């Protein structure tokens, strides 16, 4: 095997070894969003592959992490995202201005106009208010509510009567809220069988009224920091919906799943909690911008458009392209953002979404064609000898191979491959044995390199055997099975850029690759040697 396995293994980095100021990670708490990459790693890549004053492009900008690191490093940034909520969040993430006194004044306006109206809906007497009630039909607790005093202290578990659990609610005729139906073609539908067909059905009547009252005041009041309060509002929505239980956070499994023991949470108190997160994030962002302002902050422009035709970007005008494209069918962005976009009155042009979604008749071939269009655009806008970093991970090997072959065939060469363990303990990292445990940062150079003969081929078994042999000779115990798939992917990518075809890879996923490793170890090593691989 010509691939340098020692180099690949050495490029597997434990993210916990990085030193960084943790308070600046608060920016990620502006709002829930998917696939965020650690800011301090993104920052290193931006500085490594671009220079001050140059242009950085992210065609799938999501929450804006890449854009923020670019402008803080004195680069100019261009971002695209088809999701209206993503561009709203990205614009706010890149807005480094924050005035605490101004935010306090706005909060005072909300408190005067709406806090009492909302809190009265949760009042149970004796200066006690509902923190949350348990309304799901499978409540196994000896209580059905948690209450607290007006200062959010002295919390008590208790049993409330039906009139407090389900009070009579009346809506004013001029009070608006989204009553839009969920699309019939919803790929990850785990809610319609529970009688939820509209956005409004996701909330109890008490919480829907509370949200409508709060949203109405945010929209019509002359707030100096309106977007800041809208961020806190949208980040409140799912927490006060039927998607939450005492031990279940909304979207913890990346779909709208309603637990049988869902709770109804106090909207005003949850809003204040989310607002505090937003303000802490903004404080950290303002501090970072002051630190970086000595070199001047870069300009930015974000488009709520498809990245398959970036008409606003001229040929060869981008110095560095770094992005995290959609993962296939793993994260359904349009579906998961549906409630946020409906409350904000924004439409998602789902027909242009780069996704695998069988119910919308978007399969692998459609996804492949869209990726092909994206990579052609990336090639067009990137300057000669410019760099393109793919910050990506996928449990489907065929998607990895497709992406790599498309980039190779566009005349780019492989510069380097690094793998970073994911930060913290995300939900899928703990519950799914067969999910990727790290993120790849694969960098390519926009230059016509010599592509070796494509007639060469290699089977997955050969790759796995070479890896096992290397690990056996170099203390396999230092490598665990959770990383086996990631190492396999890194070798596959390297082989593709050497001109190899990977045979029989169509149905290879994390579980099957791990099984392949286990089979080779069992067949070729004695009991004593197997101890080297006891962690794999």
Coordinates of C-alpha atoms in Angstrom, one line a residue:
X1 CA 0.0 0.0 0.0
X2 CA 1.5 3.3 -1.1
X3 CA -0.6 5.3 1.3
X4 CA 1.4 6.6 4.3
X5 CA -0.5 5.1 7.2
X6 CA 1.9 6.5 9.8
X7 CA 1.1 10.1 8.5
X8 CA -2.7 9.3 8.4
X9 CA -2.7 8.0 12.0
X10 CA -0.6 10.9 13.2
X11 CA -3.2 13.2 11.7
X12 CA -5.9 11.8 14.0
X13 CA -6.2 14.6 16.6
X14 CA -7.8 14.6 20.0
X15 CA -9.7 17.8 20.1
X16 CA -9.4 17.9 23.9
X17 CA -5.7 18.6 23.4
X18 CA -6.5 22.1 22.0
X19 CA -6.1 25.1 24.2
X20 CA -8.7 27.8 23.7
X21 CA -10.7 30.3 25.7
X22 CA -13.9 28.4 26.5
X23 CA -15.9 31.5 27.1
X24 CA -15.7 32.2 23.3
X25 CA -17.5 28.9 22.7
X26 CA -20.6 30.7 24.1
X27 CA -21.2 32.0 20.6
X28 CA -22.4 28.5 19.6
X29 CA -25.2 29.0 22.2
X30 CA -26.8 31.8 20.2
X31 CA -29.2 29.2 18.8
X32 CA -29.6 25.5 18.2
X33 CA -28.3 24.4 14.9
X34 CA -26.7 21.3 13.4
X35 CA -23.1 20.3 12.4
X36 CA -21.4 23.2 14.1
X37 CA -17.6 22.9 13.9
X38 CA -15.4 24.1 16.7
X39 CA -14.5 27.7 16.1
X40 CA -10.9 27.3 17.1
X41 CA -10.2 24.6 14.5
X42 CA -12.0 26.6 11.8
X43 CA -10.0 29.6 12.7
X44 CA -6.7 27.7 12.3
X45 CA -7.8 26.6 8.8
X46 CA -8.8 30.0 7.7
X47 CA -5.4 31.4 8.8
X48 CA -3.5 28.5 7.3
X49 CA -5.1 28.6 3.8
X50 CA -5.9 32.3 3.3
X51 CA -4.3 35.7 4.0
X52 CA -5.5 38.9 5.5
X53 CA -7.8 40.8 3.1
X54 CA -8.6 37.8 1.0
X55 CA -12.0 36.3 0.3
X56 CA -13.3 33.2 2.1
X57 CA -16.4 31.4 0.8
X58 CA -18.8 28.9 2.5
X59 CA -21.5 27.7 0.1
X60 CA -23.4 26.0 3.0
X61 CA -22.9 28.5 5.7
X62 CA -25.4 27.2 8.2
X63 CA -25.0 29.1 11.6
X64 CA -22.1 31.2 10.3
X65 CA -19.2 29.7 12.2
X66 CA -16.8 29.8 9.2
X67 CA -17.9 33.3 8.3
X68 CA -17.3 34.6 11.8
X69 CA -13.8 33.2 12.0
X70 CA -13.1 34.7 8.6
X71 CA -14.1 38.3 9.4
X72 CA -12.4 38.1 12.8
X73 CA -9.2 37.1 11.0
X74 CA -9.5 40.1 8.7
X75 CA -10.8 38.1 5.7
X76 CA -13.8 39.0 3.7
X77 CA -16.6 36.4 3.7
X78 CA -19.3 35.3 1.3
X79 CA -21.8 32.8 2.5
X80 CA -24.7 30.9 0.9
X81 CA -27.5 28.9 2.4
X82 CA -30.9 27.9 1.1
X83 CA -32.4 27.7 4.6
X84 CA -33.9 31.2 5.4
X85 CA -33.4 30.5 9.1
X86 CA -29.8 29.6 8.6
X87 CA -29.0 33.0 6.9
X88 CA -31.0 34.8 9.6
X89 CA -28.8 33.0 12.3
X90 CA -25.6 33.5 10.3
X91 CA -26.2 37.3 9.9
X92 CA -26.7 37.5 13.7
X93 CA -23.7 35.4 14.4
X94 CA -21.5 37.8 12.3
X95 CA -23.0 40.9 13.9
X96 CA -20.3 41.7 16.5
X97 CA -22.1 44.8 17.9
X98 CA -23.7 44.5 21.4
X99 CA -24.8 47.1 23.9
X100 CA -25.8 45.8 27.2
X101 CA -27.7 48.9 28.3
X102 CA -29.7 48.9 25.1
X103 CA -30.6 45.2 25.5
X104 CA -31.7 46.0 29.1
X105 CA -34.0 48.7 27.8
X106 CA -35.6 46.4 25.3
X107 CA -36.1 43.7 28.0
X108 CA -37.8 46.3 30.2
X109 CA -40.2 47.0 27.3
X110 CA -41.1 43.4 27.0
X111 CA -41.5 43.0 30.8
X112 CA -43.8 45.9 31.0
X113 CA -46.0 44.9 28.1
X114 CA -46.2 41.1 28.2
X115 CA -44.5 39.3 31.1
X116 CA -47.5 39.6 33.5
X117 CA -50.0 38.6 30.8
X118 CA -48.0 35.4 30.2
X119 CA -47.2 34.6 33.8
X120 CA -50.8 35.0 34.8
X121 CA -51.5 32.0 32.6
X122 CA -49.3 29.8 34.8
X123 CA -50.4 31.2 38.2
X124 CA -51.7 28.6 40.7
X125 CA -52.0 30.8 43.8
X126 CA -49.9 31.8 46.9
X127 CA -47.4 33.6 44.6
X128 CA -46.7 30.2 42.9
X129 CA -46.3 29.7 39.2
X130 CA -46.0 26.6 37.0
X131 CA -42.5 25.8 35.9
X132 CA -43.8 22.9 33.9
X133 CA -46.6 20.3 33.9
X134 CA -46.4 16.7 32.7
X135 CA -49.2 16.2 30.2
X136 CA -48.1 13.1 28.3
X137 CA -50.3 10.0 28.9
X138 CA -47.4 8.0 30.3
X139 CA -46.4 10.0 33.3
X140 CA -44.8 7.6 35.8
X141 CA -44.1 10.2 38.4
X142 CA -46.0 10.8 41.7
X143 CA -46.4 14.4 40.7
X144 CA -47.7 16.1 37.5
X145 CA -46.2 19.5 37.9
X146 CA -43.2 21.5 39.3
X147 CA -44.0 25.0 40.6
X148 CA -41.9 27.9 41.9
X149 CA -42.4 31.3 43.4
X150 CA -42.4 34.5 41.5
X151 CA -38.6 34.8 41.7
X152 CA -38.1 31.3 40.2
X153 CA -37.0 29.9 43.5
X154 CA -38.2 27.3 46.0
X155 CA -39.2 24.7 43.3
X156 CA -41.7 22.1 44.5
X157 CA -43.0 18.9 42.9
X158 CA -46.8 18.7 43.3
X159 CA -50.1 17.4 42.0
X160 CA -52.2 20.0 40.3
X161 CA -55.9 19.8 39.5
X162 CA -57.3 19.6 35.9
X163 CA -58.2 23.3 35.9
X164 CA -54.5 24.2 36.3
X165 CA -53.3 21.4 33.9
X166 CA -55.6 22.4 31.1
X167 CA -57.1 25.9 31.7
X168 CA -59.6 27.5 29.4
X169 CA -57.7 29.6 26.9
X170 CA -59.2 32.4 24.8
X171 CA -57.3 34.0 21.8
X172 CA -57.8 37.6 20.8
X173 CA -59.0 37.8 17.1
X174 CA -56.1 40.1 16.2
X175 CA -53.4 37.8 17.7
X176 CA -51.6 35.8 15.1
X177 CA -49.6 32.6 15.2
X178 CA -48.5 30.1 12.4
X179 CA -51.3 27.6 11.7
X180 CA -49.6 26.2 8.6
X181 CA -49.8 22.5 7.9
X182 CA -46.8 20.3 7.9
X183 CA -45.9 19.0 4.4
X184 CA -47.5 15.7 3.6
X185 CA -44.1 14.5 2.4
X186 CA -42.2 14.7 5.6
X187 CA -39.4 12.2 5.6
X188 CA -38.9 11.9 9.4
X189 CA -42.5 12.1 10.6
X190 CA -42.8 10.9 14.2
X191 CA -45.6 13.3 15.1
X192 CA -48.6 13.0 12.8
X193 CA -49.8 9.7 14.3
X194 CA -50.2 11.7 17.5
X195 CA -52.7 14.0 15.9
X196 CA -50.2 16.8 15.0
X197 CA -50.8 18.1 11.5
X198 CA -50.2 21.9 11.9
X199 CA -47.4 23.9 13.5
X200 CA -49.9 25.2 16.1
X201 CA -50.6 21.5 17.1
X202 CA -47.0 21.3 18.4
X203 CA -47.9 23.5 21.4
X204 CA -50.5 23.3 24.1
X205 CA -53.1 26.1 23.9
X206 CA -51.6 27.8 26.9
X207 CA -48.1 27.8 25.4
X208 CA -49.4 28.8 22.0
X209 CA -51.1 31.8 23.4
X210 CA -48.0 32.8 25.5
X211 CA -45.8 32.5 22.4
X212 CA -48.3 34.5 20.3
X213 CA -48.4 37.3 22.9
X214 CA -44.6 37.4 23.2
X215 CA -44.0 37.3 19.4
X216 CA -46.6 40.1 18.9
X217 CA -44.8 42.4 21.3
X218 CA -41.4 41.7 19.8
X219 CA -42.6 42.4 16.3
X220 CA -44.6 45.6 16.9
X221 CA -42.4 47.2 19.7
X222 CA -39.6 49.5 18.6
X223 CA -36.8 47.3 20.0
X224 CA -33.2 48.4 19.2
X225 CA -32.1 44.8 19.3
X226 CA -35.1 43.1 17.7
X227 CA -33.1 40.3 16.1
X228 CA -31.5 39.4 19.4
X229 CA -34.9 38.9 20.9
X230 CA -36.1 37.0 17.9
X231 CA -33.2 34.6 18.3
X232 CA -34.1 34.1 22.0
X233 CA -37.8 33.6 20.9
X234 CA -37.1 31.0 18.2
X235 CA -34.7 29.2 20.5
X236 CA -37.5 29.0 23.0
X237 CA -40.0 27.5 20.6
X238 CA -39.0 23.8 20.7
X239 CA -38.3 23.9 24.4
X240 CA -41.9 24.8 25.1
X241 CA -43.4 22.5 22.5
X242 CA -44.6 18.9 22.9
X243 CA -41.2 17.7 21.8
X244 CA -39.8 18.0 25.3
X245 CA -40.0 15.7 28.3
X246 CA -38.3 15.8 31.7
X247 CA -35.5 13.7 30.4
X248 CA -35.8 14.5 26.6
X249 CA -34.4 17.5 24.9
X250 CA -36.1 18.6 21.6
X251 CA -34.4 17.3 18.4
X252 CA -32.1 15.1 20.4
X253 CA -32.6 12.4 17.7
X254 CA -32.8 14.9 14.8
X255 CA -36.5 14.6 14.1
X256 CA -39.8 15.9 15.5
X257 CA -40.5 13.1 18.0
X258 CA -43.2 13.7 20.6
X259 CA -42.5 11.7 23.8
X260 CA -45.4 10.0 25.5
X261 CA -44.6 11.9 28.7
X262 CA -44.1 15.4 27.1
X263 CA -44.2 18.4 29.3
X264 CA -45.7 21.9 29.1
X265 CA -43.0 24.4 30.1
X266 CA -43.5 28.0 31.3
X267 CA -42.9 30.1 28.2
X268 CA -41.7 33.3 29.9
X269 CA -39.2 31.7 32.2
X270 CA -37.8 29.6 29.3
X271 CA -37.6 32.7 27.1
X272 CA -35.6 34.5 29.8
X273 CA -33.3 31.5 30.0
X274 CA -32.7 31.5 26.2
X275 CA -32.3 35.3 26.2
X276 CA -29.6 35.0 28.8
X277 CA -27.7 32.5 26.5
X278 CA -28.0 34.9 23.6
X279 CA -26.7 37.8 25.6
X280 CA -23.7 35.8 27.0
X281 CA -22.9 34.8 23.4
X282 CA -23.1 38.4 22.2
X283 CA -20.9 39.5 25.1
X284 CA -18.3 36.9 24.1
X285 CA -18.6 37.9 20.5
X286 CA -18.1 41.6 21.2
X287 CA -15.0 40.8 23.3
X288 CA -13.5 38.7 20.6
X289 CA -14.1 41.3 18.0
X290 CA -12.3 43.9 20.1
X291 CA -9.3 41.6 20.5
X292 CA -9.2 41.0 16.7
X293 CA -10.0 44.5 15.6
X294 CA -6.4 45.6 15.5
X295 CA -6.1 44.1 12.0
X296 CA -9.6 45.3 11.0
X297 CA -12.6 43.1 10.7
X298 CA -13.5 41.7 7.3
X299 CA -16.6 42.5 5.4
X300 CA -19.3 39.9 4.7
X301 CA -22.2 39.1 2.4
X302 CA -24.7 36.3 3.0
X303 CA -27.1 35.1 0.4
X304 CA -30.3 33.1 1.0
X305 CA -29.8 31.3 -2.3
X306 CA -28.7 27.9 -3.6
X307 CA -25.0 27.4 -3.9
X308 CA -25.5 25.3 -7.0
X309 CA -25.5 28.6 -9.0
X310 CA -23.5 31.3 -7.2
X311 CA -24.1 34.0 -9.8
X312 CA -23.0 36.7 -7.4
X313 CA -19.4 35.3 -7.3
X314 CA -17.1 35.9 -10.2
X315 CA -14.8 33.3 -11.7
X316 CA -11.6 32.8 -9.8
X317 CA -12.5 35.5 -7.2
X318 CA -12.4 33.3 -4.1
X319 CA -9.1 32.7 -2.3
X320 CA -10.2 30.0 0.0
X321 CA -13.4 27.8 0.1
X322 CA -14.2 25.9 3.3
X323 CA -17.6 24.3 3.9
X324 CA -19.6 21.5 5.6
X325 CA -22.1 20.3 2.9
X326 CA -25.3 18.4 3.7
X327 CA -24.8 14.8 4.9
X328 CA -27.3 13.1 2.6
X329 CA -30.3 11.9 4.5
X330 CA -28.9 12.2 8.0
X331 CA -30.1 15.8 8.7
X332 CA -33.2 17.1 7.0
X333 CA -32.6 20.8 7.3
X334 CA -35.9 22.0 5.7
X335 CA -37.9 19.7 8.0
X336 CA -36.0 20.5 11.2
X337 CA -36.2 24.2 10.6
X338 CA -39.9 24.2 9.6
X339 CA -41.3 25.5 12.9
X340 CA -38.7 28.3 13.1
X341 CA -39.2 29.4 9.5
X342 CA -43.0 29.3 9.9
X343 CA -43.0 31.6 13.0
X344 CA -40.6 34.0 11.2
X345 CA -42.8 33.9 8.1
X346 CA -40.1 32.6 5.8
X347 CA -40.3 30.0 3.0
X348 CA -37.7 27.3 2.3
X349 CA -37.3 26.5 -1.4
X350 CA -37.1 22.7 -0.7
X351 CA -37.0 21.7 -4.4
X352 CA -33.4 23.1 -4.5
X353 CA -32.3 21.5 -1.3
X354 CA -29.2 19.3 -1.5
X355 CA -30.5 16.3 0.3
X356 CA -31.5 12.6 0.1
X357 CA -35.2 12.5 0.9
X358 CA -37.1 9.4 -0.5
X359 CA -40.6 10.8 0.2
X360 CA -39.7 13.8 -2.0
X361 CA -38.2 11.4 -4.6
X362 CA -34.7 12.7 -3.9
X363 CA -32.5 9.7 -3.9
X364 CA -28.8 9.1 -4.1
X365 CA -28.5 9.9 -7.8
X366 CA -30.3 13.2 -7.3
X367 CA -28.0 14.0 -4.4
X368 CA -25.0 13.0 -6.5
X369 CA -26.0 15.3 -9.3
X370 CA -26.4 18.2 -7.0
X371 CA -23.0 17.6 -5.4
X372 CA -21.6 17.5 -8.9
X373 CA -23.1 21.0 -9.6
X374 CA -21.8 22.3 -6.4
X375 CA -18.3 21.1 -7.0
X376 CA -18.3 22.5 -10.5
X377 CA -19.3 25.9 -9.0
X378 CA -16.5 25.5 -6.4
X379 CA -14.0 24.9 -9.2
X380 CA -15.3 28.0 -11.1
X381 CA -15.2 30.5 -8.3
X382 CA -11.9 29.3 -6.7
X383 CA -8.7 31.0 -7.9
X384 CA -6.0 28.9 -9.5
X385 CA -3.9 27.2 -6.7
X386 CA -6.5 28.2 -4.2
X387 CA -7.5 25.7 -1.4
X388 CA -10.8 24.0 -0.8
X389 CA -11.4 22.3 2.6
X390 CA -14.3 19.9 3.1
X391 CA -15.2 19.7 6.8
X392 CA -17.3 16.7 6.5
X393 CA -18.3 13.3 7.9
X394 CA -20.7 10.6 6.7
X395 CA -21.5 7.1 7.9
X396 CA -22.2 6.1 4.2
X397 CA -18.9 5.2 2.5
X398 CA -20.4 5.6 -0.9
X399 CA -21.1 9.2 -0.3
X400 CA -17.5 9.8 0.7
X401 CA -16.3 8.1 -2.5
X402 CA -18.7 10.0 -4.7
X403 CA -17.6 13.4 -3.3
X404 CA -13.9 12.5 -3.6
X405 CA -14.2 11.2 -7.1
X406 CA -16.1 14.3 -8.2
X407 CA -13.5 16.6 -6.7
X408 CA -10.6 14.6 -8.2
X409 CA -12.2 14.6 -11.6
X410 CA -12.5 18.3 -11.5
X411 CA -8.7 18.5 -11.5
X412 CA -8.1 19.2 -7.8
X413 CA -5.3 17.5 -5.9
X414 CA -5.4 16.2 -2.3
X415 CA -3.4 18.4 0.0
X416 CA -4.0 16.8 3.4
X417 CA -6.5 14.9 5.6
X418 CA -7.0 15.5 9.3
X419 CA -9.5 13.9 11.6
X420 CA -10.6 15.5 14.9
X421 CA -12.5 13.8 17.6
X422 CA -15.9 15.5 18.2
X423 CA -16.0 18.0 21.0
X424 CA -17.9 16.9 24.2
X425 CA -20.4 14.1 24.2
X426 CA -23.0 14.7 21.6
X427 CA -26.1 12.5 21.8
X428 CA -25.4 10.3 18.9
X429 CA -21.9 9.8 20.1
X430 CA -23.2 8.1 23.2
X431 CA -26.2 6.2 22.0
X432 CA -25.1 5.0 18.6
X433 CA -22.3 2.5 18.5
X434 CA -22.2 2.7 14.7
X435 CA -21.9 6.4 14.2
X436 CA -18.8 8.3 13.1
X437 CA -16.9 9.6 16.1
X438 CA -14.9 12.4 14.5
X439 CA -14.9 15.1 11.9
X440 CA -12.7 15.1 8.8
X441 CA -11.1 18.2 7.4
X442 CA -10.0 17.2 3.9
X443 CA -8.1 19.9 1.9
X444 CA -7.7 20.0 -1.9
X445 CA -5.7 22.4 -4.1
X446 CA -7.3 23.9 -7.2
X447 CA -4.6 22.8 -9.7
X448 CA -4.6 20.2 -12.4
X449 CA -2.6 17.4 -10.9
X450 CA -1.7 14.2 -12.7
X451 CA -4.3 11.6 -12.1
X452 CA -2.9 8.1 -12.1
X453 CA -4.5 5.4 -14.1
X454 CA -8.1 4.7 -13.1
X455 CA -7.7 1.1 -14.1
X456 CA -6.2 0.2 -10.7
X457 CA -8.6 -1.2 -8.2
X458 CA -8.7 -2.2 -4.6
X459 CA -11.2 -4.2 -2.5
X460 CA -12.3 -3.0 1.0
X461 CA -10.9 -6.2 2.5
X462 CA -7.4 -5.3 1.2
X463 CA -7.6 -1.9 2.7
X464 CA -8.8 -3.2 6.1
X465 CA -6.1 -5.9 6.1
X466 CA -3.3 -3.4 5.5
X467 CA -4.6 -1.2 8.3
X468 CA -4.9 -4.1 10.7
X469 CA -1.3 -5.2 9.8
X470 CA 0.0 -1.7 10.4
X471 CA -1.8 -1.4 13.8
X472 CA -0.6 -4.9 14.8
X473 CA 3.0 -3.8 14.1
X474 CA 2.5 -0.5 15.8
X475 CA 0.6 -1.3 19.0
X476 CA -3.0 -1.5 17.9
X477 CA -4.1 -0.9 21.5
X478 CA -3.5 2.8 20.9
X479 CA -6.3 2.8 18.4
X480 CA -9.9 1.8 19.2
X481 CA -12.7 0.4 17.1
X482 CA -14.6 3.6 17.2
X483 CA -11.9 5.1 15.0
X484 CA -11.6 2.1 12.6
X485 CA -14.2 3.5 10.2
X486 CA -12.6 6.9 10.2
X487 CA -9.2 5.5 9.5
X488 CA -10.7 3.4 6.7
X489 CA -12.2 6.5 5.2
X490 CA -8.9 8.4 5.3
X491 CA -7.1 5.5 3.4
X492 CA -9.9 5.3 0.9
X493 CA -9.7 9.0 0.1
X494 CA -6.0 8.8 -0.3
X495 CA -6.3 5.8 -2.6
X496 CA -8.9 7.6 -4.8
X497 CA -6.5 10.5 -5.4
X498 CA -3.9 8.0 -6.4
X499 CA -6.2 6.9 -9.2
X500 CA -7.7 3.8 -7.6
X501 CA -11.3 2.5 -7.9
X502 CA -12.7 1.1 -4.7
X503 CA -14.6 -2.1 -5.5
X504 CA -17.8 -3.4 -3.8
X505 CA -18.3 -0.3 -1.7
X506 CA -21.9 0.6 -2.4
X507 CA -23.4 -0.8 0.8
X508 CA -20.5 -0.2 3.2
X509 CA -21.3 1.8 6.3
X510 CA -19.8 2.2 9.8
X511 CA -21.2 -1.1 11.1
X512 CA -20.0 -3.2 8.1
X513 CA -16.5 -1.6 8.1
X514 CA -16.1 -2.4 11.8
X515 CA -17.3 -5.9 11.2
X516 CA -14.7 -6.3 8.4
X517 CA -12.0 -5.2 10.9
X518 CA -13.2 -7.7 13.5
X519 CA -13.4 -10.5 11.0
X520 CA -9.8 -9.9 9.9
X521 CA -8.5 -9.7 13.5
X522 CA -10.3 -12.9 14.5
X523 CA -9.0 -14.8 11.4
X524 CA -5.4 -13.7 11.5
X525 CA -4.3 -13.2 15.1
X526 CA -3.9 -15.5 18.0
X527 CA -5.3 -14.8 21.5
X528 CA -2.2 -13.1 22.7
X529 CA -2.0 -10.8 19.6
X530 CA -5.7 -10.0 19.8
X531 CA -5.0 -8.3 23.0
X532 CA -3.4 -5.6 21.0
X533 CA -6.8 -4.9 19.5
X534 CA -8.9 -5.3 22.6
X535 CA -10.0 -1.7 22.2
X536 CA -10.8 -2.0 18.5

